[in-house]
Amino acid sequence: MKQIPQTNRTTQNLVVDIGIFLAFLVALAPRFSGIAIHEWLGIAFGAAIITHLLLHWQWIVAVTRRFFSATAWSARINYMLNALLFVAVTTIILSGLMISEEVLPLLGITASHGGIWKRLHSLAADLTIILTGIHLALHWSWLVNAVRRLIAKRTPARQSVNAVVTPKEA
Amino acid sequence: MKQILRAAIILAVALVIAGVIYALAQSGAADTLLSSQGGLPAGMLQQASEASEGLLSAESGARGDHHEVGLAGAAQMVKPLLIMGGLLAIGALVSTVKHKRRANRSQPPRNPPAAAPTA
């Protein structure tokens, strides 16, 4: 398999994470997007989460193996929080499908509306907001460093372009 | 191939979780759990958000009408953003304090102790 340079991998992770975050925000406001977009976005969100997990597969495997042996407590807490977040997102998607008004009827499946699933959907969404906030807070330094690195990578490139262009123009 | 296998593992775990949740919901255990919980009531954030927007009408019940679409609905994103922003601010603060402490520890002392007088 072709090795991806570290900087490119960081940029790739950053782009995927920003995309997931924006999709999550839009999905949280069904009145803004409309119920159809809300539901399709929810399904796409599931695919995006799988991509996010695949990008961090090495970390998941490493911490799973070392969970009960020698590993930092911060990694353990992070792991448990992420597991909880995964359960919450799975609950949102499952309960969302159970109360679906657009996607499932389109496929000819009638879902049950309301009741326990609606409450589960709301509760899981609330829990996910809080857990996402903590997840972001725990990765804050990575986020800041990744953005800084991206800006730093772009700035010299632009400067060098200017340096090449200026003498020609002169 | 490897990626497909990994994705299948993730999906399988998600399916197991979904199965457990489905079983709990069908058995009524989740209903008992949700109705007896003393903590965060289901949809509290969303309800609070809707109430603060003034979009709730007395007839439409506690959750309002979801089918109303428009820019006014974007206000729904404000509450979660505020909560996440608050948590992020805490995270940023903790990380800044940590970095400062680490930097202080790695810096050599400003006034090195004077050499011990020789006898």
PDB file of C-alpha atoms in Angstrom:
ATOM      1  CA  MET A   1       0.000   0.000   0.000  1.00  0.00           C
ATOM      2  CA  LYS A   2       1.256   3.471  -0.862  1.00  0.00           C
ATOM      3  CA  GLN A   3       2.437   5.420   2.174  1.00  0.00           C
ATOM      4  CA  ILE A   4       0.765   8.807   2.626  1.00  0.00           C
ATOM      5  CA  PRO A   5       3.065  11.549   3.999  1.00  0.00           C
ATOM      6  CA  GLN A   6       2.197  12.685   7.548  1.00  0.00           C
ATOM      7  CA  THR A   7       1.248  16.256   6.505  1.00  0.00           C
ATOM      8  CA  ASN A   8      -1.109  14.986   3.818  1.00  0.00           C
ATOM      9  CA  ARG A   9      -2.681  12.569   6.263  1.00  0.00           C
ATOM     10  CA  THR A  10      -3.235  15.372   8.778  1.00  0.00           C
ATOM     11  CA  THR A  11      -4.850  17.536   6.085  1.00  0.00           C
ATOM     12  CA  GLN A  12      -7.002  14.592   4.997  1.00  0.00           C
ATOM     13  CA  ASN A  13      -8.127  13.975   8.595  1.00  0.00           C
ATOM     14  CA  LEU A  14      -8.812  17.672   9.110  1.00  0.00           C
ATOM     15  CA  VAL A  15     -10.943  17.954   5.965  1.00  0.00           C
ATOM     16  CA  VAL A  16     -12.966  14.829   6.867  1.00  0.00           C
ATOM     17  CA  ASP A  17     -13.441  16.014  10.469  1.00  0.00           C
ATOM     18  CA  ILE A  18     -14.563  19.503   9.439  1.00  0.00           C
ATOM     19  CA  GLY A  19     -16.992  17.915   6.975  1.00  0.00           C
ATOM     20  CA  ILE A  20     -18.431  15.641   9.671  1.00  0.00           C
ATOM     21  CA  PHE A  21     -18.762  18.548  12.095  1.00  0.00           C
ATOM     22  CA  LEU A  22     -20.599  20.732   9.560  1.00  0.00           C
ATOM     23  CA  ALA A  23     -22.874  17.832   8.557  1.00  0.00           C
ATOM     24  CA  PHE A  24     -23.639  17.194  12.233  1.00  0.00           C
ATOM     25  CA  LEU A  25     -24.538  20.848  12.772  1.00  0.00           C
ATOM     26  CA  VAL A  26     -26.869  20.922   9.759  1.00  0.00           C
ATOM     27  CA  ALA A  27     -28.414  17.592  10.793  1.00  0.00           C
ATOM     28  CA  LEU A  28     -29.133  19.069  14.221  1.00  0.00           C
ATOM     29  CA  ALA A  29     -31.391  21.671  12.645  1.00  0.00           C
ATOM     30  CA  PRO A  30     -34.081  19.822  10.667  1.00  0.00           C
ATOM     31  CA  ARG A  31     -36.060  23.040  10.381  1.00  0.00           C
ATOM     32  CA  PHE A  32     -33.172  24.643   8.544  1.00  0.00           C
ATOM     33  CA  SER A  33     -32.536  21.793   6.134  1.00  0.00           C
ATOM     34  CA  GLY A  34     -35.964  20.231   5.839  1.00  0.00           C
ATOM     35  CA  ILE A  35     -36.845  16.733   6.979  1.00  0.00           C
ATOM     36  CA  ALA A  36     -35.715  14.990   3.743  1.00  0.00           C
ATOM     37  CA  ILE A  37     -32.218  16.492   3.809  1.00  0.00           C
ATOM     38  CA  HIS A  38     -32.079  15.832   7.563  1.00  0.00           C
ATOM     39  CA  GLU A  39     -32.733  12.131   7.009  1.00  0.00           C
ATOM     40  CA  TRP A  40     -30.400  11.661   4.025  1.00  0.00           C
ATOM     41  CA  LEU A  41     -27.703  13.641   5.811  1.00  0.00           C
ATOM     42  CA  GLY A  42     -28.134  11.371   8.826  1.00  0.00           C
ATOM     43  CA  ILE A  43     -27.481   8.314   6.676  1.00  0.00           C
ATOM     44  CA  ALA A  44     -24.494   9.983   5.000  1.00  0.00           C
ATOM     45  CA  PHE A  45     -23.286  10.884   8.493  1.00  0.00           C
ATOM     46  CA  GLY A  46     -23.080   7.174   9.289  1.00  0.00           C
ATOM     47  CA  ALA A  47     -20.854   6.635   6.235  1.00  0.00           C
ATOM     48  CA  ALA A  48     -18.714   9.627   7.231  1.00  0.00           C
ATOM     49  CA  ILE A  49     -18.263   8.181  10.733  1.00  0.00           C
ATOM     50  CA  ILE A  50     -17.076   4.884   9.215  1.00  0.00           C
ATOM     51  CA  THR A  51     -14.543   6.858   7.124  1.00  0.00           C
ATOM     52  CA  HIS A  52     -13.417   8.722  10.247  1.00  0.00           C
ATOM     53  CA  LEU A  53     -12.938   5.434  12.099  1.00  0.00           C
ATOM     54  CA  LEU A  54     -11.050   3.893   9.155  1.00  0.00           C
ATOM     55  CA  LEU A  55      -8.683   6.878   9.118  1.00  0.00           C
ATOM     56  CA  HIS A  56      -7.968   6.312  12.820  1.00  0.00           C
ATOM     57  CA  TRP A  57      -7.903   2.515  12.649  1.00  0.00           C
ATOM     58  CA  GLN A  58      -4.291   2.196  13.830  1.00  0.00           C
ATOM     59  CA  TRP A  59      -5.062   4.148  16.999  1.00  0.00           C
ATOM     60  CA  ILE A  60      -8.218   2.094  17.689  1.00  0.00           C
ATOM     61  CA  VAL A  61      -6.329  -1.205  17.311  1.00  0.00           C
ATOM     62  CA  ALA A  62      -3.364   0.011  19.376  1.00  0.00           C
ATOM     63  CA  VAL A  63      -5.476   1.237  22.307  1.00  0.00           C
ATOM     64  CA  THR A  64      -7.777  -1.809  22.187  1.00  0.00           C
ATOM     65  CA  ARG A  65      -4.740  -4.090  22.504  1.00  0.00           C
ATOM     66  CA  ARG A  66      -3.159  -2.096  25.323  1.00  0.00           C
ATOM     67  CA  PHE A  67      -6.357  -1.054  27.090  1.00  0.00           C
ATOM     68  CA  PHE A  68      -5.884  -3.281  30.133  1.00  0.00           C
ATOM     69  CA  SER A  69      -2.094  -3.143  30.137  1.00  0.00           C
ATOM     70  CA  ALA A  70       0.389  -0.315  29.711  1.00  0.00           C
ATOM     71  CA  THR A  71      -1.360   2.693  28.268  1.00  0.00           C
ATOM     72  CA  ALA A  72      -1.850   6.302  29.332  1.00  0.00           C
ATOM     73  CA  TRP A  73      -5.008   7.147  31.247  1.00  0.00           C
ATOM     74  CA  SER A  74      -5.764   9.951  28.809  1.00  0.00           C
ATOM     75  CA  ALA A  75      -5.855   7.381  25.976  1.00  0.00           C
ATOM     76  CA  ARG A  76      -8.178   5.151  28.024  1.00  0.00           C
ATOM     77  CA  ILE A  77     -10.564   8.027  28.774  1.00  0.00           C
ATOM     78  CA  ASN A  78     -10.446   9.060  25.134  1.00  0.00           C
ATOM     79  CA  TYR A  79     -11.210   5.500  24.053  1.00  0.00           C
ATOM     80  CA  MET A  80     -14.184   5.148  26.396  1.00  0.00           C
ATOM     81  CA  LEU A  81     -15.557   8.525  25.343  1.00  0.00           C
ATOM     82  CA  ASN A  82     -15.227   7.576  21.675  1.00  0.00           C
ATOM     83  CA  ALA A  83     -16.954   4.250  22.312  1.00  0.00           C
ATOM     84  CA  LEU A  84     -19.816   6.084  24.015  1.00  0.00           C
ATOM     85  CA  LEU A  85     -19.977   8.523  21.107  1.00  0.00           C
ATOM     86  CA  PHE A  86     -20.179   5.586  18.681  1.00  0.00           C
ATOM     87  CA  VAL A  87     -23.065   4.062  20.656  1.00  0.00           C
ATOM     88  CA  ALA A  88     -24.843   7.443  20.734  1.00  0.00           C
ATOM     89  CA  VAL A  89     -24.424   7.962  16.972  1.00  0.00           C
ATOM     90  CA  THR A  90     -25.635   4.407  16.285  1.00  0.00           C
ATOM     91  CA  THR A  91     -28.685   5.115  18.462  1.00  0.00           C
ATOM     92  CA  ILE A  92     -29.383   8.352  16.571  1.00  0.00           C
ATOM     93  CA  ILE A  93     -29.205   6.616  13.192  1.00  0.00           C
ATOM     94  CA  LEU A  94     -31.279   3.591  14.294  1.00  0.00           C
ATOM     95  CA  SER A  95     -33.969   5.660  16.011  1.00  0.00           C
ATOM     96  CA  GLY A  96     -33.918   8.101  13.078  1.00  0.00           C
ATOM     97  CA  LEU A  97     -34.611   5.237  10.690  1.00  0.00           C
ATOM     98  CA  MET A  98     -37.391   3.999  12.969  1.00  0.00           C
ATOM     99  CA  ILE A  99     -39.179   7.371  12.815  1.00  0.00           C
ATOM    100  CA  SER A 100     -38.248   8.068   9.201  1.00  0.00           C
ATOM    101  CA  GLU A 101     -40.854  10.013   7.237  1.00  0.00           C
ATOM    102  CA  GLU A 102     -39.006  10.347   3.921  1.00  0.00           C
ATOM    103  CA  VAL A 103     -36.222   7.795   3.394  1.00  0.00           C
ATOM    104  CA  LEU A 104     -37.874   4.544   4.467  1.00  0.00           C
ATOM    105  CA  PRO A 105     -41.297   5.292   2.899  1.00  0.00           C
ATOM    106  CA  LEU A 106     -39.355   5.970  -0.329  1.00  0.00           C
ATOM    107  CA  LEU A 107     -38.078   2.400  -0.127  1.00  0.00           C
ATOM    108  CA  GLY A 108     -41.566   1.128   0.588  1.00  0.00           C
ATOM    109  CA  ILE A 109     -40.983   0.544   4.290  1.00  0.00           C
ATOM    110  CA  THR A 110     -43.358   2.091   6.791  1.00  0.00           C
ATOM    111  CA  ALA A 111     -41.727   3.050  10.042  1.00  0.00           C
ATOM    112  CA  SER A 112     -43.382   3.590  13.394  1.00  0.00           C
ATOM    113  CA  HIS A 113     -43.748   7.259  14.165  1.00  0.00           C
ATOM    114  CA  GLY A 114     -43.193   8.667  17.600  1.00  0.00           C
ATOM    115  CA  GLY A 115     -43.228   6.889  20.909  1.00  0.00           C
ATOM    116  CA  ILE A 116     -40.041   5.546  22.387  1.00  0.00           C
ATOM    117  CA  TRP A 117     -37.995   6.005  19.179  1.00  0.00           C
ATOM    118  CA  LYS A 118     -38.642   9.745  19.017  1.00  0.00           C
ATOM    119  CA  ARG A 119     -37.566  10.142  22.640  1.00  0.00           C
ATOM    120  CA  LEU A 120     -34.500   7.950  22.083  1.00  0.00           C
ATOM    121  CA  HIS A 121     -33.617  10.024  18.998  1.00  0.00           C
ATOM    122  CA  SER A 122     -33.771  13.282  20.960  1.00  0.00           C
ATOM    123  CA  LEU A 123     -31.918  11.885  23.973  1.00  0.00           C
ATOM    124  CA  ALA A 124     -29.135  10.406  21.823  1.00  0.00           C
ATOM    125  CA  ALA A 125     -28.850  13.700  19.904  1.00  0.00           C
ATOM    126  CA  ASP A 126     -28.481  15.631  23.170  1.00  0.00           C
ATOM    127  CA  LEU A 127     -25.901  13.168  24.438  1.00  0.00           C
ATOM    128  CA  THR A 128     -23.985  13.345  21.151  1.00  0.00           C
ATOM    129  CA  ILE A 129     -23.809  17.163  21.346  1.00  0.00           C
ATOM    130  CA  ILE A 130     -22.201  16.967  24.782  1.00  0.00           C
ATOM    131  CA  LEU A 131     -19.894  14.085  23.854  1.00  0.00           C
ATOM    132  CA  THR A 132     -18.841  15.802  20.600  1.00  0.00           C
ATOM    133  CA  GLY A 133     -17.975  18.918  22.593  1.00  0.00           C
ATOM    134  CA  ILE A 134     -15.786  16.868  24.956  1.00  0.00           C
ATOM    135  CA  HIS A 135     -14.305  14.940  21.993  1.00  0.00           C
ATOM    136  CA  LEU A 136     -13.363  18.220  20.313  1.00  0.00           C
ATOM    137  CA  ALA A 137     -12.007  19.649  23.556  1.00  0.00           C
ATOM    138  CA  LEU A 138      -9.778  16.594  24.073  1.00  0.00           C
ATOM    139  CA  HIS A 139      -8.391  16.979  20.548  1.00  0.00           C
ATOM    140  CA  TRP A 140      -8.141  20.754  20.671  1.00  0.00           C
ATOM    141  CA  SER A 141      -4.338  20.918  20.510  1.00  0.00           C
ATOM    142  CA  TRP A 142      -4.276  18.544  17.517  1.00  0.00           C
ATOM    143  CA  LEU A 143      -6.903  20.678  15.775  1.00  0.00           C
ATOM    144  CA  VAL A 144      -4.983  23.917  16.385  1.00  0.00           C
ATOM    145  CA  ASN A 145      -1.688  22.340  15.262  1.00  0.00           C
ATOM    146  CA  ALA A 146      -3.272  20.865  12.137  1.00  0.00           C
ATOM    147  CA  VAL A 147      -4.781  24.234  11.135  1.00  0.00           C
ATOM    148  CA  ARG A 148      -1.479  26.003  11.870  1.00  0.00           C
ATOM    149  CA  ARG A 149       0.452  23.468   9.808  1.00  0.00           C
ATOM    150  CA  LEU A 150      -2.000  23.860   6.946  1.00  0.00           C
ATOM    151  CA  ILE A 151      -1.671  27.661   7.018  1.00  0.00           C
ATOM    152  CA  ALA A 152       2.120  27.435   7.295  1.00  0.00           C
ATOM    153  CA  LYS A 153       2.227  25.033   4.358  1.00  0.00           C
ATOM    154  CA  ARG A 154       0.169  27.365   2.190  1.00  0.00           C
ATOM    155  CA  THR A 155       1.946  30.624   3.096  1.00  0.00           C
ATOM    156  CA  PRO A 156       5.480  29.800   1.823  1.00  0.00           C
ATOM    157  CA  ALA A 157       3.978  28.345  -1.335  1.00  0.00           C
ATOM    158  CA  ARG A 158       2.190  31.626  -2.010  1.00  0.00           C
ATOM    159  CA  GLN A 159       5.313  33.644  -1.195  1.00  0.00           C
ATOM    160  CA  SER A 160       7.392  31.592  -3.598  1.00  0.00           C
ATOM    161  CA  VAL A 161       4.762  32.072  -6.308  1.00  0.00           C
ATOM    162  CA  ASN A 162       4.944  35.842  -5.732  1.00  0.00           C
ATOM    163  CA  ALA A 163       8.725  35.717  -5.870  1.00  0.00           C
ATOM    164  CA  VAL A 164       8.570  34.015  -9.261  1.00  0.00           C
ATOM    165  CA  VAL A 165       5.834  36.251 -10.629  1.00  0.00           C
ATOM    166  CA  THR A 166       7.270  39.622  -9.509  1.00  0.00           C
ATOM    167  CA  PRO A 167      10.489  39.698 -11.584  1.00  0.00           C
ATOM    168  CA  LYS A 168       8.582  38.668 -14.699  1.00  0.00           C
ATOM    169  CA  GLU A 169       6.096  41.466 -14.179  1.00  0.00           C
ATOM    170  CA  ALA A 170       8.898  43.951 -13.542  1.00  0.00           C
TER     171      ALA A 170
ATOM    172  CA  MET B   1      -9.583  -5.106   0.583  1.00  0.00           C
ATOM    173  CA  LYS B   2      -8.229  -4.387   4.049  1.00  0.00           C
ATOM    174  CA  GLN B   3     -10.314  -1.206   4.267  1.00  0.00           C
ATOM    175  CA  ILE B   4     -13.476  -3.065   3.247  1.00  0.00           C
ATOM    176  CA  LEU B   5     -12.848  -5.648   5.942  1.00  0.00           C
ATOM    177  CA  ARG B   6     -12.314  -2.914   8.532  1.00  0.00           C
ATOM    178  CA  ALA B   7     -15.487  -1.117   7.420  1.00  0.00           C
ATOM    179  CA  ALA B   8     -17.344  -4.425   7.737  1.00  0.00           C
ATOM    180  CA  ILE B   9     -16.041  -4.832  11.305  1.00  0.00           C
ATOM    181  CA  ILE B  10     -17.234  -1.309  12.195  1.00  0.00           C
ATOM    182  CA  LEU B  11     -20.626  -2.018  10.613  1.00  0.00           C
ATOM    183  CA  ALA B  12     -20.892  -5.314  12.474  1.00  0.00           C
ATOM    184  CA  VAL B  13     -20.189  -3.593  15.815  1.00  0.00           C
ATOM    185  CA  ALA B  14     -22.764  -0.910  14.946  1.00  0.00           C
ATOM    186  CA  LEU B  15     -25.287  -3.619  14.063  1.00  0.00           C
ATOM    187  CA  VAL B  16     -24.722  -5.401  17.380  1.00  0.00           C
ATOM    188  CA  ILE B  17     -25.251  -2.104  19.256  1.00  0.00           C
ATOM    189  CA  ALA B  18     -28.339  -1.388  17.138  1.00  0.00           C
ATOM    190  CA  GLY B  19     -29.654  -4.876  17.895  1.00  0.00           C
ATOM    191  CA  VAL B  20     -29.237  -4.377  21.640  1.00  0.00           C
ATOM    192  CA  ILE B  21     -30.948  -0.972  21.479  1.00  0.00           C
ATOM    193  CA  TYR B  22     -33.774  -2.417  19.376  1.00  0.00           C
ATOM    194  CA  ALA B  23     -34.266  -5.275  21.812  1.00  0.00           C
ATOM    195  CA  LEU B  24     -34.272  -2.857  24.747  1.00  0.00           C
ATOM    196  CA  ALA B  25     -36.780  -0.582  23.028  1.00  0.00           C
ATOM    197  CA  GLN B  26     -39.064  -3.458  22.103  1.00  0.00           C
ATOM    198  CA  SER B  27     -38.958  -4.995  25.558  1.00  0.00           C
ATOM    199  CA  GLY B  28     -40.019  -1.722  27.136  1.00  0.00           C
ATOM    200  CA  ALA B  29     -36.878  -1.497  29.242  1.00  0.00           C
ATOM    201  CA  ALA B  30     -35.774   1.669  27.462  1.00  0.00           C
ATOM    202  CA  ASP B  31     -39.209   3.200  28.031  1.00  0.00           C
ATOM    203  CA  THR B  32     -38.978   2.545  31.771  1.00  0.00           C
ATOM    204  CA  LEU B  33     -35.434   3.893  31.795  1.00  0.00           C
ATOM    205  CA  LEU B  34     -36.371   7.070  29.933  1.00  0.00           C
ATOM    206  CA  SER B  35     -39.453   7.815  31.976  1.00  0.00           C
ATOM    207  CA  SER B  36     -37.725   7.220  35.309  1.00  0.00           C
ATOM    208  CA  GLN B  37     -34.504   9.094  34.540  1.00  0.00           C
ATOM    209  CA  GLY B  38     -33.770  11.983  36.821  1.00  0.00           C
ATOM    210  CA  GLY B  39     -31.125  13.603  34.658  1.00  0.00           C
ATOM    211  CA  LEU B  40     -31.427  15.190  31.264  1.00  0.00           C
ATOM    212  CA  PRO B  41     -34.971  14.869  29.946  1.00  0.00           C
ATOM    213  CA  ALA B  42     -35.168  13.599  26.382  1.00  0.00           C
ATOM    214  CA  GLY B  43     -34.875  16.383  23.831  1.00  0.00           C
ATOM    215  CA  MET B  44     -34.237  18.975  26.503  1.00  0.00           C
ATOM    216  CA  LEU B  45     -31.733  20.893  24.418  1.00  0.00           C
ATOM    217  CA  GLN B  46     -33.892  20.838  21.330  1.00  0.00           C
ATOM    218  CA  GLN B  47     -36.993  21.855  23.255  1.00  0.00           C
ATOM    219  CA  ALA B  48     -35.137  24.655  24.971  1.00  0.00           C
ATOM    220  CA  SER B  49     -33.808  25.788  21.615  1.00  0.00           C
ATOM    221  CA  GLU B  50     -37.272  25.790  20.088  1.00  0.00           C
ATOM    222  CA  ALA B  51     -38.735  27.628  23.034  1.00  0.00           C
ATOM    223  CA  SER B  52     -36.031  30.270  22.882  1.00  0.00           C
ATOM    224  CA  GLU B  53     -36.664  30.818  19.202  1.00  0.00           C
ATOM    225  CA  GLY B  54     -40.296  31.548  19.924  1.00  0.00           C
ATOM    226  CA  LEU B  55     -41.296  29.064  17.258  1.00  0.00           C
ATOM    227  CA  LEU B  56     -43.454  26.977  19.501  1.00  0.00           C
ATOM    228  CA  SER B  57     -47.124  27.431  19.221  1.00  0.00           C
ATOM    229  CA  ALA B  58     -49.491  26.359  21.969  1.00  0.00           C
ATOM    230  CA  GLU B  59     -51.335  23.999  19.612  1.00  0.00           C
ATOM    231  CA  SER B  60     -48.349  22.291  18.068  1.00  0.00           C
ATOM    232  CA  GLY B  61     -47.313  20.640  21.295  1.00  0.00           C
ATOM    233  CA  ALA B  62     -43.948  20.409  22.948  1.00  0.00           C
ATOM    234  CA  ARG B  63     -41.826  19.762  19.882  1.00  0.00           C
ATOM    235  CA  GLY B  64     -43.299  22.151  17.338  1.00  0.00           C
ATOM    236  CA  ASP B  65     -43.640  21.446  13.650  1.00  0.00           C
ATOM    237  CA  HIS B  66     -40.550  19.875  12.112  1.00  0.00           C
ATOM    238  CA  HIS B  67     -41.653  20.431   8.550  1.00  0.00           C
ATOM    239  CA  GLU B  68     -41.304  24.181   8.712  1.00  0.00           C
ATOM    240  CA  VAL B  69     -38.184  24.897   6.686  1.00  0.00           C
ATOM    241  CA  GLY B  70     -36.223  28.095   6.391  1.00  0.00           C
ATOM    242  CA  LEU B  71     -33.480  30.303   7.670  1.00  0.00           C
ATOM    243  CA  ALA B  72     -35.314  30.716  10.986  1.00  0.00           C
ATOM    244  CA  GLY B  73     -34.599  27.036  11.518  1.00  0.00           C
ATOM    245  CA  ALA B  74     -30.885  27.775  11.483  1.00  0.00           C
ATOM    246  CA  ALA B  75     -31.349  29.160  14.985  1.00  0.00           C
ATOM    247  CA  GLN B  76     -31.741  25.522  16.041  1.00  0.00           C
ATOM    248  CA  MET B  77     -27.990  25.176  15.570  1.00  0.00           C
ATOM    249  CA  VAL B  78     -27.222  27.985  18.024  1.00  0.00           C
ATOM    250  CA  LYS B  79     -27.829  26.019  21.203  1.00  0.00           C
ATOM    251  CA  PRO B  80     -25.661  23.013  20.330  1.00  0.00           C
ATOM    252  CA  LEU B  81     -22.986  25.385  19.059  1.00  0.00           C
ATOM    253  CA  LEU B  82     -23.048  27.263  22.362  1.00  0.00           C
ATOM    254  CA  ILE B  83     -22.730  24.041  24.364  1.00  0.00           C
ATOM    255  CA  MET B  84     -19.933  22.765  22.141  1.00  0.00           C
ATOM    256  CA  GLY B  85     -18.271  26.177  22.229  1.00  0.00           C
ATOM    257  CA  GLY B  86     -18.358  26.136  26.032  1.00  0.00           C
ATOM    258  CA  LEU B  87     -16.831  22.671  26.187  1.00  0.00           C
ATOM    259  CA  LEU B  88     -14.248  23.655  23.587  1.00  0.00           C
ATOM    260  CA  ALA B  89     -13.321  26.746  25.584  1.00  0.00           C
ATOM    261  CA  ILE B  90     -12.728  24.533  28.632  1.00  0.00           C
ATOM    262  CA  GLY B  91     -10.615  22.199  26.498  1.00  0.00           C
ATOM    263  CA  ALA B  92      -8.594  25.078  25.066  1.00  0.00           C
ATOM    264  CA  LEU B  93      -8.053  26.522  28.540  1.00  0.00           C
ATOM    265  CA  VAL B  94      -6.882  23.196  29.966  1.00  0.00           C
ATOM    266  CA  SER B  95      -4.568  22.643  26.994  1.00  0.00           C
ATOM    267  CA  THR B  96      -3.090  26.170  27.281  1.00  0.00           C
ATOM    268  CA  VAL B  97      -2.439  25.747  31.017  1.00  0.00           C
ATOM    269  CA  LYS B  98      -0.831  22.337  30.329  1.00  0.00           C
ATOM    270  CA  HIS B  99       1.442  23.783  27.625  1.00  0.00           C
ATOM    271  CA  LYS B 100       2.481  26.701  29.832  1.00  0.00           C
ATOM    272  CA  ARG B 101       3.318  24.364  32.688  1.00  0.00           C
ATOM    273  CA  ARG B 102       5.334  22.135  30.387  1.00  0.00           C
ATOM    274  CA  ALA B 103       7.159  25.144  28.942  1.00  0.00           C
ATOM    275  CA  ASN B 104       7.935  26.462  32.424  1.00  0.00           C
ATOM    276  CA  ARG B 105       9.256  23.076  33.468  1.00  0.00           C
ATOM    277  CA  SER B 106      11.538  22.759  30.460  1.00  0.00           C
ATOM    278  CA  GLN B 107      12.924  26.321  30.793  1.00  0.00           C
ATOM    279  CA  PRO B 108      16.175  26.663  32.769  1.00  0.00           C
ATOM    280  CA  PRO B 109      15.869  28.749  35.956  1.00  0.00           C
ATOM    281  CA  ARG B 110      16.475  32.467  35.364  1.00  0.00           C
ATOM    282  CA  ASN B 111      18.899  32.915  38.264  1.00  0.00           C
ATOM    283  CA  PRO B 112      21.102  29.880  38.452  1.00  0.00           C
ATOM    284  CA  PRO B 113      22.093  29.088  42.003  1.00  0.00           C
ATOM    285  CA  ALA B 114      25.425  30.549  42.940  1.00  0.00           C
ATOM    286  CA  ALA B 115      28.298  28.149  43.098  1.00  0.00           C
ATOM    287  CA  ALA B 116      28.910  26.789  46.534  1.00  0.00           C
ATOM    288  CA  PRO B 117      31.828  28.549  48.218  1.00  0.00           C
ATOM    289  CA  THR B 118      34.912  26.469  48.222  1.00  0.00           C
ATOM    290  CA  ALA B 119      36.638  25.918  51.455  1.00  0.00           C
TER     291      ALA B 119
END
